[in-house]
Structures are given as structure tokens and as C-alpha cells.
Amino acid sequence: MDQEKTPKGGSPDDFEFFNQAMKKGMEVGRFYLDMMNTFSRSVNVAFDREPDREAQQEIQDEISQKSLKTYQEIIGKYLTMPQLGLGREALQKGMLSLDACNRLMISVGEFVIKFNIPFKEAMDALQRSMKEKKDIKSPRDLYDILVPILDERYDDYLKSPEGVQDVMDVIEAYLDYEDKLNGVREEWFKSQSLPSKKDMDEVYWNIHHLKKRMRQQTAIIREQEKIIEGLNKRVRAVEKSQSMPKKKRTTSVSGVAQKRGRKAS
Amino acid sequence: MDFSEILERIEDSKEFQGKMSQVMEVLSGDLDCDVATTPVDVVYTEDKMRLFHYRPMVDKKDVHPEPILIVYALINRYIMLDLEPGRSFVQNLLKNGLDVYLIDWGYPSGADRYLDLGDYVNGYIDNAVEFIMSDTGLEKINLMGICMGGTLNVIYTALHPEKVKNLITLATPTEFDIDDAVLFLWAKALDVDRVTDVMGNLPGDLANILYLLVVPVDTVNKYVQLIDGIENKKFVNTFLRMEKWIFDSPDMAGEAFRQYIREILQKNLLIKNELILEGEKVDLRHIRCPLLNVFGKNDYLAPPSSARPLSEVVGSKDVSTLGVDTGHVGIFVGSTSYKTIIPKIVKWVKDR
């Protein structure tokens, strides 16, 4: 093969590889710097004397997008790429669960950052209170002022649509991780010839339905028994009334005789 | 005094350091934090459910003839009702002459993930009621429901009114179209199908984390209060018992959780009389027995806006509503409970 030689004797293909690697490195570096810049802007906004809530929210969203994008570029896309060979399926599931775990960590990290905003706001409010109140003599006094302020700020945040969404995002990331981990567990059960979670769920489903039918049948039997008991009572009452006809006739005959006697007299 | 000065004082404070060493000393010492110690007999079991019958604490002749069945929530455990001798909700009922039965739901496992609300209401609760009825020879008994257990009891009474003499609901949420409860807002945004499909049951720890996150400041503040009150051994014992109860969180059966969140909480079907359970419509107007509806005015888990409306939608003419100046736990533990709530419950039951 006739390849063009470079002055030092290497082929251009060798350099192409290094070029690509350098480009990639630069790209990753750019992502990282971009993310760090966003972080520092976020800190500036957060510690602004009079913070703008909208600007904070905007920058938080930007952090979320950038941290995810950076993760995806540096690590994520290698974990989610198709695997090859004999252990392909198991390996792929393992990699996906690792990816989901990383995403959960990012999500929790973002939540912690957002969760700190009400704390920072409460500290600002505390500083204002300290200026107004002159009778703060001990750390305990300060703490007693801080607690209701914190309570109010967190209540506002957690009830706000953003707060609700932030909690849901973490839960979703956690569920995604658990979902992917279930895949890994299934593979492990399979390798050990153990029934998988899905197999067991099927068994539980069938047992549950049998129990439900049994319970419903038991309830029907219980009702039937009550009806039978009621009927038996009535039968016994009828039998009782039929076992005393002589007495009744006697009474009624004597009653009639008495009536006749009265009429005759 | 400025902020940095205060921080310096905290660091240098001998008092603070002394407290911390005292905390370690007390917590590593001799503590009495047993819970649920009231003598009890297990009289009926079904799967993981156990029916307790508490032994009377007054002379048999003084025991009220109509027993009361307490149904606790599916989240956390009944031990909160029997936290410690002298501060036990159940003991106070017994000392006032009530005959108390209680359902312990146990710890559901993967095998229970398909249990739905129908299984709980028409199965376990109904079987417990039938057992008590056959045991006592009565045709009706009193029902008391705690929090979500109250919601289950409300459904039960609407479906089986002929078996319930009196209904008592404590901190029981029934109206969910409200915006002052953080937990309800979260539950409304939750993809409940995804939770149950992935997790099977609702993990107790996940539920617990969410409960703690609703009041993050209280979650931290209570440990500060522990440090404050570390010299009071009784307070420390009670604190540790509470800690046991808070972190004793069984998982919740997946299907029951799905149904509760989607149909009762997200769609608010119960209060609208549109809930269907095992093919039967749950109509709250069928509840015609006397109702005592108790709620805490400062309850953030079952706020008054969620608990109070039950009184207005039932078919009963004898409805008593009692709003108390306390929180969710304060209804069952604490002086308000023992001095105000329990005597009123006992009198209300005995009067009927």
C-alpha cells in the first residue's frame, strides 16, 4: 500500500486519530466550561442582594440541561451504546442501569441545589430580622427566629408548581434507575435458574385471584348460612305452632262454648 | 451581635459542647423505649393481618358492651396508638371502659402487591367485623378509623351499613380537591402506574422520605429539641419511641396504593360518590349511623379542608364534628389527646 509519508515518517491516518481525539477533548472541555460558567452565574444570581426569582429559575433550568448534556457527551453516550458479543444483553442492561444511576445522581444534585434556594432566601430574611431586632443575645435566639422563616420559605417552595415538579423529577429519575436495575436482577436470576420477579408476579397474581374468589365464595356462603338460619327459625316457629293445635282447639272450643253460654244467659 | 459573632459563640460555647457529650452519654445509657406494651390477644389472623383484642383495664361489669374496632392506616404502624404506658391512646380507651379491637396490617411483601382496596375493605375489615360480631353475639359494632384507615372505614360503612353501629373518623382525609396539603399536590402529580409497575409495592422508605420532605425544617428541628431536652429522661424515652414509630414503615400493597392515589386522591371519586369498589358503588349517603369526625386544626397531612367535608356528605342525621387545636400526631399522643379528645370519644360512644 502506497501511503503518503509525513516529514517524521508517520502516516496521515495516525494523525487523523489524534486530531479526532483532540477535537473530542476540546469539545468535552467546552461543555465542561460552559456548565461551570452556568454554575458560577447561578451562584452570582443566588447571592445577589435582591435575587430575581425568575432569573434564578431560568438559570436552574439551564444548569439542568447543561449538566445532562455534558454528562451525555462525556459518559452517557458510551454507556447507552449497543454492546457486542456473547454477554451482550446482560452487559447492555448493566450499562443502562449504571447510566440511570448517574442520571439519578445528577437529578438529586440538581434537587439539592434548588432545595438550597429557600434556605438562602431565609438567611437573607434572617439578616434583615437581625437588623430590625436588637434583642438577639444568643445563638438560640437566632435559631428561634430562623425556624419559622425557614418553615414558611420551604412551605412556599414545596407547594409551588416548580417545587412539585422538582420532587417529581427526582422520583422519576429514581424509578428509572429501579426499572433498569430490575433488568439487571432479571439477568442474574436467569443465570442462577431462579424464578424472576416477573415469574413470581405471575404466581402472586394467580394466588391473589384464587384468594379473592375464595373470599367472595366465603361471603356468599356466610350470607346463605344467615338465610338458612333465618329459614330454620321460621320452620321451627311453624313446627311449634303446629305442635300445639289441640290446645288451641280446646281453647277456641271452650271460648265458643263460653260465648254461647253468655248469649244463652 | 452579628452573624459571624454568633457562629463563633456556637463553636466556642462550652454549653454546646457539654450538651453534645451529654447526648452521647444519655443515648448510650440505660433507656426504656419499648412500644406497644399493652397486653393483647391475637384473636384472628388472615394472611399478614392480625386482629388484636386488648385485655380490659376495668372490671368486666364496667366494660361497655359494644366493642370498638380500630382500623389503622396502611402506611406506618398502629404502635403510635400504644406508644408508652400512660401516654397510650389505646390504654386510655381501655381505662375508660371501652372494649377495644385493633387491626394490625403487618408488613406486606411482594406476595401482597395485588391486594386492592376491595381486598382490604370487603376482605380483611369485613372478616374482622364478622369475627367480632360472632364473638360477641352482636349484630353491629363501633368502627374507628385512623387517617387512611378512616377512609377505608368510611368506604366499609357505605358498603356495609347494616354492620356498623357508630363510625368515628380521626384525622381522616376524604376531600382531595384542595391546595393546602403538599403531600396531596405531590400525589396528584405522581405517575402512580409507573411507581407500581416498577416497584410493585410502594416502598415504606420512599413514602417516609416524602413525609419528611413535606416538613424539612421540623425534620431537623426535632433533633435540636432532643439536644435541648436531653436532661429529661422521660422526654428522651418518648422521643425515641416516636422515632421508632416514624421509621417503622411497612411497604404498601401496590394495587391498593394505585387505586387509592388514582381514584380517591387524583380523581377525588370518594367524596363525589363515584367510587366503584369490586363492582359496587360507594355512596356516602348510605352512611346513616352516627358519625364522629375528629380532625386537627394544624394537621398538614390531613388538613381540616380535607377531613371536615365528610360530615356534610354522609346520610346520617347524627353527625358530630370536632376540630381540635393540634396536629396529625397530637390527636393520638399528648395532653390534648388524653384530656380533650379521648374523653369526648368515650362519652360519645357511650351515649349512643
Coordinates of C-alpha atoms in Angstrom, one line a residue:
Chain A
M1 CA 0.0 0.0 0.0
D2 CA 1.4 3.3 -1.0
Q3 CA 0.9 5.8 1.8
E4 CA 2.0 9.4 1.9
K5 CA 4.7 9.8 4.5
T6 CA 4.9 12.8 6.7
P7 CA 8.3 14.5 7.5
K8 CA 8.7 12.4 10.6
G9 CA 7.7 9.2 9.0
G10 CA 4.1 8.7 10.4
S11 CA 1.1 8.2 8.2
P12 CA -1.7 10.9 8.0
D13 CA -4.1 8.3 9.4
D14 CA -2.2 8.2 12.7
F15 CA -2.6 12.0 13.0
E16 CA -6.2 11.8 12.0
F17 CA -6.8 9.7 15.0
F18 CA -5.0 12.1 17.3
N19 CA -6.8 15.0 15.6
Q20 CA -10.1 13.4 16.3
A21 CA -9.2 12.7 19.9
M22 CA -8.0 16.3 20.4
K23 CA -11.2 17.6 18.9
K24 CA -13.2 15.4 21.2
G25 CA -11.2 16.5 24.2
M26 CA -11.7 20.2 23.2
E27 CA -15.5 19.6 22.8
V28 CA -15.8 18.0 26.2
G29 CA -13.7 20.8 27.7
R30 CA -16.1 23.3 26.1
F31 CA -19.1 21.5 27.5
Y32 CA -17.5 21.4 30.9
L33 CA -16.5 25.1 30.9
D34 CA -20.0 26.1 29.7
M35 CA -21.5 24.1 32.5
M36 CA -19.1 25.7 35.1
N37 CA -19.9 29.1 33.8
T38 CA -23.6 28.5 34.2
F39 CA -22.9 27.3 37.7
S40 CA -20.9 30.4 38.6
R41 CA -23.7 32.6 37.1
S42 CA -26.1 30.7 39.2
V43 CA -24.1 31.4 42.3
N44 CA -24.0 35.1 41.4
V45 CA -27.7 35.2 40.9
A46 CA -28.3 33.3 44.1
F47 CA -26.2 35.6 46.2
D48 CA -27.5 38.7 44.7
R49 CA -28.6 41.1 47.3
E50 CA -32.1 41.2 45.8
P51 CA -32.4 38.0 43.9
D52 CA -34.7 37.8 40.9
R53 CA -36.8 34.6 41.3
E54 CA -37.4 34.3 37.5
A55 CA -33.7 34.7 36.7
Q56 CA -32.9 32.1 39.3
Q57 CA -35.4 29.6 37.8
E58 CA -34.1 30.3 34.3
I59 CA -30.6 29.6 35.3
Q60 CA -31.5 26.5 37.3
D61 CA -33.2 25.1 34.1
E62 CA -30.0 25.9 32.2
I63 CA -27.9 24.1 34.7
S64 CA -30.2 21.0 34.4
Q65 CA -29.9 21.0 30.6
K66 CA -26.2 21.6 30.6
S67 CA -25.2 19.1 33.2
L68 CA -27.2 16.5 31.5
K69 CA -25.7 17.4 28.1
T70 CA -22.2 17.3 29.5
Y71 CA -22.8 14.0 31.1
Q72 CA -24.3 12.6 27.9
E73 CA -21.3 13.8 25.9
I74 CA -18.6 12.6 28.3
I75 CA -20.0 9.4 29.7
G76 CA -23.7 8.8 28.9
K77 CA -23.5 8.0 25.3
Y78 CA -20.8 5.3 25.8
L79 CA -23.0 3.6 28.5
T80 CA -26.1 3.6 26.3
M81 CA -24.4 2.4 23.1
P82 CA -25.2 -1.2 21.9
Q83 CA -23.0 -3.9 23.3
L84 CA -21.5 -6.8 21.4
G85 CA -20.7 -10.5 21.9
L86 CA -22.0 -13.3 24.0
G87 CA -22.8 -11.3 27.1
R88 CA -24.4 -8.5 25.0
E89 CA -27.8 -8.5 26.7
A90 CA -26.6 -8.7 30.3
L91 CA -23.8 -6.1 29.6
Q92 CA -26.3 -3.7 28.0
K93 CA -28.7 -4.0 30.9
G94 CA -25.8 -3.4 33.3
M95 CA -24.6 -0.4 31.4
L96 CA -28.1 1.1 31.2
S97 CA -28.5 0.7 35.0
L98 CA -25.2 2.4 35.5
D99 CA -26.4 5.2 33.2
A100 CA -29.7 5.5 35.1
C101 CA -27.7 5.6 38.4
N102 CA -25.6 8.5 37.1
R103 CA -28.7 10.3 35.9
L104 CA -30.3 9.8 39.4
M105 CA -27.2 11.3 41.0
I106 CA -27.4 14.3 38.6
S107 CA -31.1 14.7 39.4
V108 CA -30.5 14.5 43.2
G109 CA -27.7 17.0 42.8
E110 CA -29.9 19.5 41.0
F111 CA -32.6 19.0 43.5
V112 CA -30.2 19.8 46.3
I113 CA -29.1 23.0 44.6
K114 CA -32.8 24.0 44.1
F115 CA -33.6 23.0 47.6
N116 CA -30.9 25.4 48.9
I117 CA -32.6 28.4 47.3
P118 CA -35.3 28.8 50.0
F119 CA -32.5 28.3 52.6
K120 CA -30.5 31.1 51.1
E121 CA -33.7 33.3 50.9
A122 CA -34.4 32.5 54.6
M123 CA -30.8 33.5 55.5
D124 CA -31.4 36.9 53.7
A125 CA -34.6 37.3 55.6
L126 CA -32.8 36.4 58.8
Q127 CA -30.2 39.1 58.2
R128 CA -32.9 41.7 57.8
S129 CA -34.6 40.5 61.0
M130 CA -31.3 40.8 62.8
K131 CA -31.0 44.4 61.8
E132 CA -34.5 45.1 63.0
K133 CA -34.4 43.2 66.2
K134 CA -31.9 44.4 68.8
D135 CA -32.6 41.8 71.5
I136 CA -30.8 38.9 69.9
K137 CA -28.4 37.8 72.6
S138 CA -27.6 34.2 71.9
P139 CA -27.4 31.7 69.1
R140 CA -30.6 30.2 70.4
D141 CA -32.5 33.5 69.9
L142 CA -31.2 33.5 66.3
Y143 CA -32.3 29.9 65.8
D144 CA -35.7 30.6 67.2
I145 CA -36.1 33.5 64.6
L146 CA -34.8 31.3 61.8
V147 CA -37.1 28.3 62.2
P148 CA -40.4 30.0 61.3
I149 CA -38.7 31.8 58.4
L150 CA -37.4 28.6 57.0
D151 CA -40.7 26.9 57.6
E152 CA -42.5 29.5 55.6
R153 CA -40.0 29.5 52.7
Y154 CA -39.9 25.8 52.3
D155 CA -43.7 25.5 52.5
D156 CA -44.0 28.1 49.7
Y157 CA -41.3 26.3 47.6
L158 CA -42.7 22.8 48.1
K159 CA -46.2 23.9 47.2
S160 CA -45.2 25.8 44.2
P161 CA -45.5 24.2 40.7
E162 CA -41.7 24.3 40.4
G163 CA -41.3 22.6 43.8
V164 CA -43.8 19.9 42.9
Q165 CA -42.0 19.4 39.5
D166 CA -38.6 19.2 41.2
V167 CA -39.8 16.5 43.5
M168 CA -41.4 14.6 40.6
D169 CA -38.2 14.8 38.6
V170 CA -36.2 13.1 41.3
I171 CA -38.9 10.4 41.8
E172 CA -38.9 9.8 38.0
A173 CA -35.1 9.5 38.0
Y174 CA -35.3 7.1 40.9
L175 CA -38.0 5.0 39.2
D176 CA -36.0 4.9 36.0
Y177 CA -32.9 3.7 38.0
E178 CA -35.0 1.0 39.7
D179 CA -36.5 0.0 36.4
K180 CA -33.1 -0.5 34.8
L181 CA -31.9 -2.3 37.9
N182 CA -34.8 -4.7 37.7
G183 CA -33.4 -5.6 34.2
V184 CA -30.0 -6.5 35.8
R185 CA -31.7 -8.5 38.6
E186 CA -33.7 -10.5 36.0
E187 CA -30.4 -11.4 34.2
W188 CA -28.9 -12.5 37.4
F189 CA -31.9 -14.6 38.3
K190 CA -31.9 -16.1 34.9
S191 CA -28.2 -17.0 35.3
Q192 CA -28.9 -18.8 38.6
S193 CA -32.0 -20.6 37.2
L194 CA -34.1 -18.8 39.8
P195 CA -37.6 -17.6 39.1
S196 CA -37.5 -14.0 38.0
K197 CA -39.6 -11.1 39.5
K198 CA -41.9 -11.4 36.5
D199 CA -42.4 -15.1 37.1
M200 CA -43.1 -14.6 40.8
D201 CA -45.5 -11.7 39.9
E202 CA -47.5 -14.2 37.8
V203 CA -47.7 -16.7 40.6
Y204 CA -48.7 -13.9 43.1
W205 CA -51.4 -12.7 40.6
N206 CA -52.9 -16.2 40.4
I207 CA -52.8 -16.8 44.1
H208 CA -54.4 -13.4 44.7
H209 CA -57.2 -14.2 42.3
L210 CA -57.8 -17.6 43.9
K211 CA -57.9 -15.9 47.3
K212 CA -60.3 -13.3 46.0
R213 CA -62.6 -15.9 44.6
M214 CA -62.4 -17.9 47.8
R215 CA -63.2 -14.8 49.8
Q216 CA -66.2 -14.0 47.7
Q217 CA -67.4 -17.6 47.9
T218 CA -67.0 -17.5 51.7
A219 CA -69.0 -14.3 51.8
I220 CA -71.8 -15.9 49.7
I221 CA -71.7 -19.0 52.0
R222 CA -71.9 -16.7 55.0
E223 CA -74.9 -15.0 53.6
Q224 CA -76.5 -18.3 52.7
E225 CA -75.9 -19.6 56.2
K226 CA -77.7 -16.5 57.6
I227 CA -80.6 -17.1 55.2
I228 CA -80.7 -20.8 56.2
E229 CA -80.6 -19.8 59.8
G230 CA -83.5 -17.4 59.3
L231 CA -85.5 -20.0 57.4
N232 CA -84.7 -22.6 60.1
K233 CA -86.1 -20.2 62.7
R234 CA -89.3 -19.8 60.7
V235 CA -89.5 -23.6 60.2
R236 CA -89.1 -24.1 64.0
A237 CA -91.8 -21.5 64.6
V238 CA -94.2 -23.2 62.2
E239 CA -93.4 -26.6 63.8
K240 CA -94.0 -25.1 67.2
S241 CA -97.3 -23.6 66.2
Q242 CA -98.3 -27.0 64.6
S243 CA -97.3 -29.0 67.6
M244 CA -99.9 -27.1 69.7
P245 CA -103.2 -27.4 67.7
K246 CA -105.0 -29.4 70.4
K247 CA -104.5 -26.8 73.0
K248 CA -105.6 -24.1 70.6
R249 CA -108.7 -26.0 69.5
T250 CA -109.6 -26.7 73.1
T251 CA -109.2 -23.1 73.9
S252 CA -111.2 -21.9 71.0
V253 CA -113.9 -24.6 71.6
S254 CA -114.2 -23.6 75.2
G255 CA -114.1 -20.0 74.1
V256 CA -117.0 -20.6 71.8
A257 CA -118.9 -22.5 74.5
Q258 CA -118.3 -19.7 76.9
K259 CA -119.6 -17.2 74.3
R260 CA -122.6 -19.4 73.7
G261 CA -123.2 -19.7 77.4
R262 CA -123.0 -15.9 77.7
K263 CA -125.5 -15.5 74.9
A264 CA -127.8 -18.1 76.4
S265 CA -127.8 -16.4 79.7
Chain B
M1 CA -24.5 40.8 67.8
D2 CA -23.7 40.0 64.1
F3 CA -23.8 36.7 62.3
S4 CA -20.1 35.8 62.5
E5 CA -20.0 36.5 66.2
I6 CA -22.9 34.2 66.7
L7 CA -21.2 31.4 64.8
E8 CA -18.1 31.9 66.9
R9 CA -20.1 31.7 70.0
I10 CA -21.6 28.4 68.9
E11 CA -18.2 27.0 68.2
D12 CA -16.7 28.2 71.4
S13 CA -19.7 27.6 73.6
K14 CA -18.8 25.2 76.4
E15 CA -22.5 24.8 77.0
F16 CA -23.0 23.4 73.4
Q17 CA -20.0 21.0 73.7
G18 CA -21.3 19.9 77.1
K19 CA -24.7 19.2 75.6
M20 CA -23.3 17.1 72.8
S21 CA -21.3 14.9 75.2
Q22 CA -24.4 14.6 77.4
V23 CA -26.4 13.5 74.3
M24 CA -23.8 10.7 73.7
E25 CA -23.9 9.7 77.4
V26 CA -27.7 9.6 77.6
L27 CA -28.2 7.7 74.3
S28 CA -25.5 5.1 75.2
G29 CA -27.0 4.7 78.6
D30 CA -30.0 2.8 80.0
L31 CA -33.1 3.7 78.1
D32 CA -36.7 2.5 78.1
C33 CA -38.2 2.9 74.7
D34 CA -40.3 -0.2 74.2
V35 CA -43.5 0.4 72.3
A36 CA -46.9 -1.4 72.1
T37 CA -46.7 -3.0 75.6
T38 CA -50.4 -3.1 76.4
P39 CA -51.5 -6.7 77.0
V40 CA -53.3 -8.0 73.9
D41 CA -54.6 -11.3 72.5
V42 CA -54.4 -12.1 68.8
V43 CA -57.9 -13.4 68.2
Y44 CA -58.0 -13.7 64.4
T45 CA -55.4 -13.8 61.6
E46 CA -55.6 -13.7 57.9
D47 CA -52.5 -13.6 55.6
K48 CA -50.4 -10.9 57.3
M49 CA -53.3 -9.2 59.0
R50 CA -53.8 -9.8 62.8
L51 CA -56.8 -8.8 64.8
F52 CA -55.9 -7.8 68.4
H53 CA -58.3 -7.8 71.3
Y54 CA -57.0 -5.7 74.2
R55 CA -57.5 -7.0 77.6
P56 CA -59.8 -4.9 79.7
M57 CA -58.3 -2.5 82.2
V58 CA -61.5 -2.1 84.3
D59 CA -63.8 -4.6 85.9
K60 CA -65.7 -6.7 83.3
K61 CA -69.0 -5.3 84.5
D62 CA -67.8 -1.8 83.7
V63 CA -66.8 -2.6 80.2
H64 CA -69.1 -1.0 77.6
P65 CA -71.0 -3.9 75.9
E66 CA -70.5 -2.7 72.3
P67 CA -66.8 -3.2 71.2
I68 CA -64.9 -0.8 69.1
L69 CA -62.7 -1.9 66.1
I70 CA -59.8 0.4 65.3
V71 CA -58.5 0.4 61.7
Y72 CA -55.2 2.0 61.3
A73 CA -53.7 3.4 58.1
L74 CA -51.8 1.2 55.6
I75 CA -48.8 3.5 56.0
N76 CA -46.8 3.3 59.2
R77 CA -47.9 1.1 62.1
Y78 CA -50.5 1.1 64.9
I79 CA -47.8 1.4 67.6
M80 CA -48.4 5.1 67.6
L81 CA -51.7 4.3 69.4
D82 CA -49.8 2.4 72.1
L83 CA -46.7 4.5 72.4
E84 CA -45.9 4.1 76.1
P85 CA -47.7 3.3 79.3
G86 CA -49.6 6.4 80.5
R87 CA -49.3 8.0 77.1
S88 CA -51.2 5.3 75.2
F89 CA -54.3 6.2 73.2
V90 CA -55.5 2.6 73.4
Q91 CA -54.8 2.4 77.2
N92 CA -56.9 5.5 77.7
L93 CA -59.8 4.0 75.8
L94 CA -59.5 0.8 77.9
K95 CA -59.3 2.7 81.2
N96 CA -62.5 4.5 80.2
G97 CA -64.2 1.2 79.8
L98 CA -64.2 0.6 76.1
D99 CA -63.7 -2.9 74.7
V100 CA -61.0 -2.4 72.0
Y101 CA -60.1 -4.5 69.0
L102 CA -57.4 -3.3 66.5
I103 CA -56.3 -4.4 63.1
D104 CA -52.5 -4.7 62.6
W105 CA -51.8 -4.9 58.9
G106 CA -48.3 -6.3 59.3
Y107 CA -45.6 -5.9 56.6
P108 CA -46.9 -6.6 53.1
S109 CA -44.3 -8.2 50.8
G110 CA -44.1 -8.8 47.1
A111 CA -46.7 -11.6 47.5
D112 CA -49.2 -8.9 48.5
R113 CA -48.7 -6.5 45.6
Y114 CA -52.0 -7.3 44.0
L115 CA -54.1 -6.7 47.1
D116 CA -56.5 -3.9 46.2
L117 CA -58.8 -1.7 48.3
G118 CA -61.6 -4.3 47.8
D119 CA -59.5 -6.9 49.5
Y120 CA -58.9 -4.6 52.4
V121 CA -62.4 -3.3 52.8
N122 CA -64.6 -6.3 51.8
G123 CA -62.0 -8.8 52.8
Y124 CA -59.9 -8.1 55.9
I125 CA -62.0 -5.4 57.5
D126 CA -65.3 -7.3 56.8
N127 CA -63.8 -10.6 58.2
A128 CA -62.6 -8.8 61.3
V129 CA -66.1 -7.2 61.8
E130 CA -67.8 -10.6 61.2
F131 CA -65.4 -12.3 63.7
I132 CA -66.2 -9.7 66.4
M133 CA -69.9 -9.9 65.7
S134 CA -69.9 -13.7 66.1
D135 CA -67.5 -13.5 69.1
T136 CA -69.8 -11.0 70.9
G137 CA -73.1 -12.1 69.5
L138 CA -73.8 -8.5 68.4
E139 CA -75.3 -7.5 65.1
K140 CA -73.4 -4.2 64.9
I141 CA -70.2 -2.9 66.2
N142 CA -68.4 0.5 66.5
L143 CA -65.7 1.4 64.0
M144 CA -62.9 3.8 64.5
G145 CA -60.6 4.8 61.6
I146 CA -57.2 6.5 61.8
C147 CA -56.0 8.6 58.9
M148 CA -56.2 6.4 55.8
G149 CA -57.7 3.7 58.0
G150 CA -60.6 6.1 58.4
T151 CA -61.0 6.4 54.7
L152 CA -61.2 2.6 54.5
N153 CA -63.8 2.6 57.3
V154 CA -65.9 5.3 55.5
I155 CA -65.9 3.0 52.4
Y156 CA -66.7 0.0 54.5
T157 CA -69.6 1.7 56.3
A158 CA -71.0 2.9 53.0
L159 CA -70.9 -0.6 51.6
H160 CA -72.0 -2.5 54.8
P161 CA -74.1 0.0 56.8
E162 CA -76.0 -2.8 58.5
K163 CA -72.9 -3.9 60.4
V164 CA -71.8 -0.5 61.8
K165 CA -73.3 1.0 65.0
N166 CA -71.2 4.1 65.2
L167 CA -68.5 5.5 63.0
I168 CA -65.6 7.5 64.3
T169 CA -63.0 9.1 61.9
L170 CA -59.8 10.6 63.3
A171 CA -57.6 12.7 61.0
T172 CA -59.3 11.1 58.0
P173 CA -58.9 12.8 54.6
T174 CA -61.9 12.4 52.3
E175 CA -61.8 15.6 50.2
F176 CA -58.8 15.8 47.9
D177 CA -59.5 18.8 45.7
I178 CA -57.6 21.1 48.0
D179 CA -54.4 23.0 47.5
D180 CA -53.2 23.4 51.1
A181 CA -51.7 19.9 51.5
V182 CA -48.2 19.5 50.0
L183 CA -48.5 15.7 50.0
F184 CA -51.7 15.8 48.0
L185 CA -50.1 18.1 45.5
W186 CA -47.3 15.7 45.0
A187 CA -49.6 12.7 44.9
K188 CA -51.6 14.4 42.1
A189 CA -48.5 14.9 40.0
L190 CA -47.3 11.4 40.6
D191 CA -47.3 8.8 37.8
V192 CA -48.8 6.1 40.1
D193 CA -48.9 3.4 37.4
R194 CA -45.2 3.8 36.8
V195 CA -44.5 3.6 40.6
T196 CA -46.4 0.3 41.0
D197 CA -45.2 -1.2 37.7
V198 CA -41.6 -0.6 38.6
M199 CA -41.6 -1.1 42.4
G200 CA -44.5 -3.5 42.9
N201 CA -45.4 -2.2 46.3
L202 CA -44.9 1.4 47.5
P203 CA -41.6 1.1 49.5
G204 CA -42.2 2.3 53.0
D205 CA -38.8 4.2 53.0
L206 CA -39.8 6.1 49.9
A207 CA -43.1 7.1 51.5
N208 CA -41.2 8.1 54.6
I209 CA -38.7 10.3 52.7
L210 CA -41.6 12.1 51.1
Y211 CA -43.3 12.5 54.5
L212 CA -40.1 14.0 56.0
L213 CA -39.6 16.2 52.9
V214 CA -43.0 17.8 53.4
V215 CA -41.7 19.4 56.6
P216 CA -37.9 19.6 56.2
V217 CA -37.5 22.2 59.0
D218 CA -39.4 20.1 61.5
T219 CA -37.4 17.0 60.5
V220 CA -34.2 18.8 61.6
N221 CA -35.7 20.9 64.4
K222 CA -36.8 17.9 66.3
Y223 CA -33.2 16.8 66.8
V224 CA -32.4 20.2 68.1
Q225 CA -35.2 19.8 70.6
L226 CA -33.8 16.4 71.6
I227 CA -30.5 18.1 72.4
D228 CA -32.4 20.8 74.3
G229 CA -34.3 18.3 76.4
I230 CA -31.6 15.7 76.8
E231 CA -31.5 16.1 80.6
N232 CA -35.2 15.0 80.8
K233 CA -35.0 11.2 80.6
K234 CA -38.8 10.8 80.2
F235 CA -38.7 13.2 77.2
V236 CA -35.8 11.3 75.7
N237 CA -37.6 7.9 76.1
T238 CA -40.7 9.4 74.4
F239 CA -38.6 10.9 71.6
L240 CA -37.0 7.5 70.9
R241 CA -40.4 5.8 70.9
M242 CA -41.7 8.4 68.4
E243 CA -38.6 7.8 66.3
K244 CA -39.3 4.1 66.3
W245 CA -42.8 4.7 65.1
I246 CA -41.8 7.2 62.4
F247 CA -39.2 4.9 60.9
D248 CA -41.2 1.8 61.2
S249 CA -42.8 2.0 57.7
P250 CA -44.2 -1.1 56.1
D251 CA -44.5 -1.2 52.3
M252 CA -48.0 -0.5 50.9
A253 CA -49.6 -3.1 48.7
G254 CA -49.1 -1.9 45.1
E255 CA -52.7 -2.2 43.8
A256 CA -54.2 -0.6 46.9
F257 CA -51.7 2.2 46.5
R258 CA -52.5 2.6 42.8
Q259 CA -56.3 2.6 43.5
Y260 CA -56.1 5.0 46.5
I261 CA -53.9 7.5 44.7
R262 CA -55.6 7.4 41.2
E263 CA -59.2 7.0 42.2
I264 CA -59.6 8.5 45.6
L265 CA -56.9 11.2 45.6
Q266 CA -56.3 12.2 42.0
K267 CA -59.9 11.8 40.7
N268 CA -61.5 12.5 44.1
L269 CA -64.1 9.9 43.4
L270 CA -65.0 9.0 47.1
I271 CA -66.5 12.3 48.1
K272 CA -68.3 12.6 44.8
N273 CA -70.0 9.2 45.5
E274 CA -68.5 7.9 42.2
L275 CA -66.0 5.4 43.6
I276 CA -66.6 1.8 42.4
L277 CA -65.2 -1.0 44.6
E278 CA -65.5 -4.6 43.4
G279 CA -68.4 -3.6 41.1
E280 CA -70.3 -1.8 43.9
K281 CA -70.8 2.0 44.0
V282 CA -69.6 3.6 47.2
D283 CA -72.3 6.1 48.1
L284 CA -71.5 8.0 51.3
R285 CA -75.2 8.9 51.7
H286 CA -75.6 5.2 52.7
I287 CA -73.8 6.0 55.9
R288 CA -76.7 6.6 58.3
C289 CA -75.2 5.6 61.6
P290 CA -74.0 8.3 64.0
L291 CA -70.7 9.8 62.9
L292 CA -68.0 11.5 65.0
N293 CA -65.5 13.3 62.7
V294 CA -62.3 14.4 64.6
F295 CA -59.5 16.4 62.9
G296 CA -56.6 18.5 64.0
K297 CA -56.8 22.2 63.0
N298 CA -53.0 22.2 62.4
D299 CA -52.8 18.9 60.7
Y300 CA -50.7 19.2 57.5
L301 CA -51.2 15.6 56.4
A302 CA -55.0 15.5 56.6
P303 CA -55.8 19.2 56.8
P304 CA -59.2 20.4 58.0
S305 CA -60.2 21.2 54.4
S306 CA -59.8 17.6 53.6
A307 CA -61.2 16.0 56.8
R308 CA -64.2 18.3 57.6
P309 CA -66.3 17.8 54.4
L310 CA -67.1 14.2 55.3
S311 CA -69.6 15.5 57.9
E312 CA -71.6 17.2 55.2
V313 CA -71.9 14.4 52.7
V314 CA -73.0 11.4 54.8
G315 CA -76.6 10.4 55.1
S316 CA -76.5 10.3 58.9
K317 CA -78.6 12.8 60.9
D318 CA -76.4 12.3 64.0
V319 CA -73.1 13.9 63.0
S320 CA -70.6 15.4 65.4
T321 CA -67.6 17.3 64.1
L322 CA -64.7 18.0 66.4
G323 CA -61.9 20.3 65.3
V324 CA -59.0 20.3 67.8
D325 CA -56.1 22.7 68.2
T326 CA -53.4 20.1 67.4
G327 CA -51.6 18.4 64.5
H328 CA -51.8 15.0 63.0
V329 CA -50.0 13.1 65.7
G330 CA -51.4 15.3 68.5
I331 CA -54.8 13.7 68.1
F332 CA -53.3 10.4 69.4
V333 CA -50.4 11.4 71.5
G334 CA -50.1 14.3 74.0
S335 CA -52.1 16.1 76.5
T336 CA -54.8 17.4 74.1
S337 CA -55.5 13.8 73.2
Y338 CA -55.8 12.5 76.7
K339 CA -57.5 15.5 78.2
T340 CA -59.9 16.5 75.4
I341 CA -60.3 14.0 72.6
I342 CA -60.4 10.7 74.3
P343 CA -63.0 11.7 77.0
K344 CA -65.2 13.1 74.2
I345 CA -64.9 10.0 72.1
V346 CA -65.7 7.7 75.1
K347 CA -68.7 9.8 76.1
W348 CA -69.9 10.0 72.5
V349 CA -69.8 6.2 72.1
K350 CA -71.4 5.5 75.5
D351 CA -74.2 8.0 74.8
R352 CA -75.1 6.0 71.7

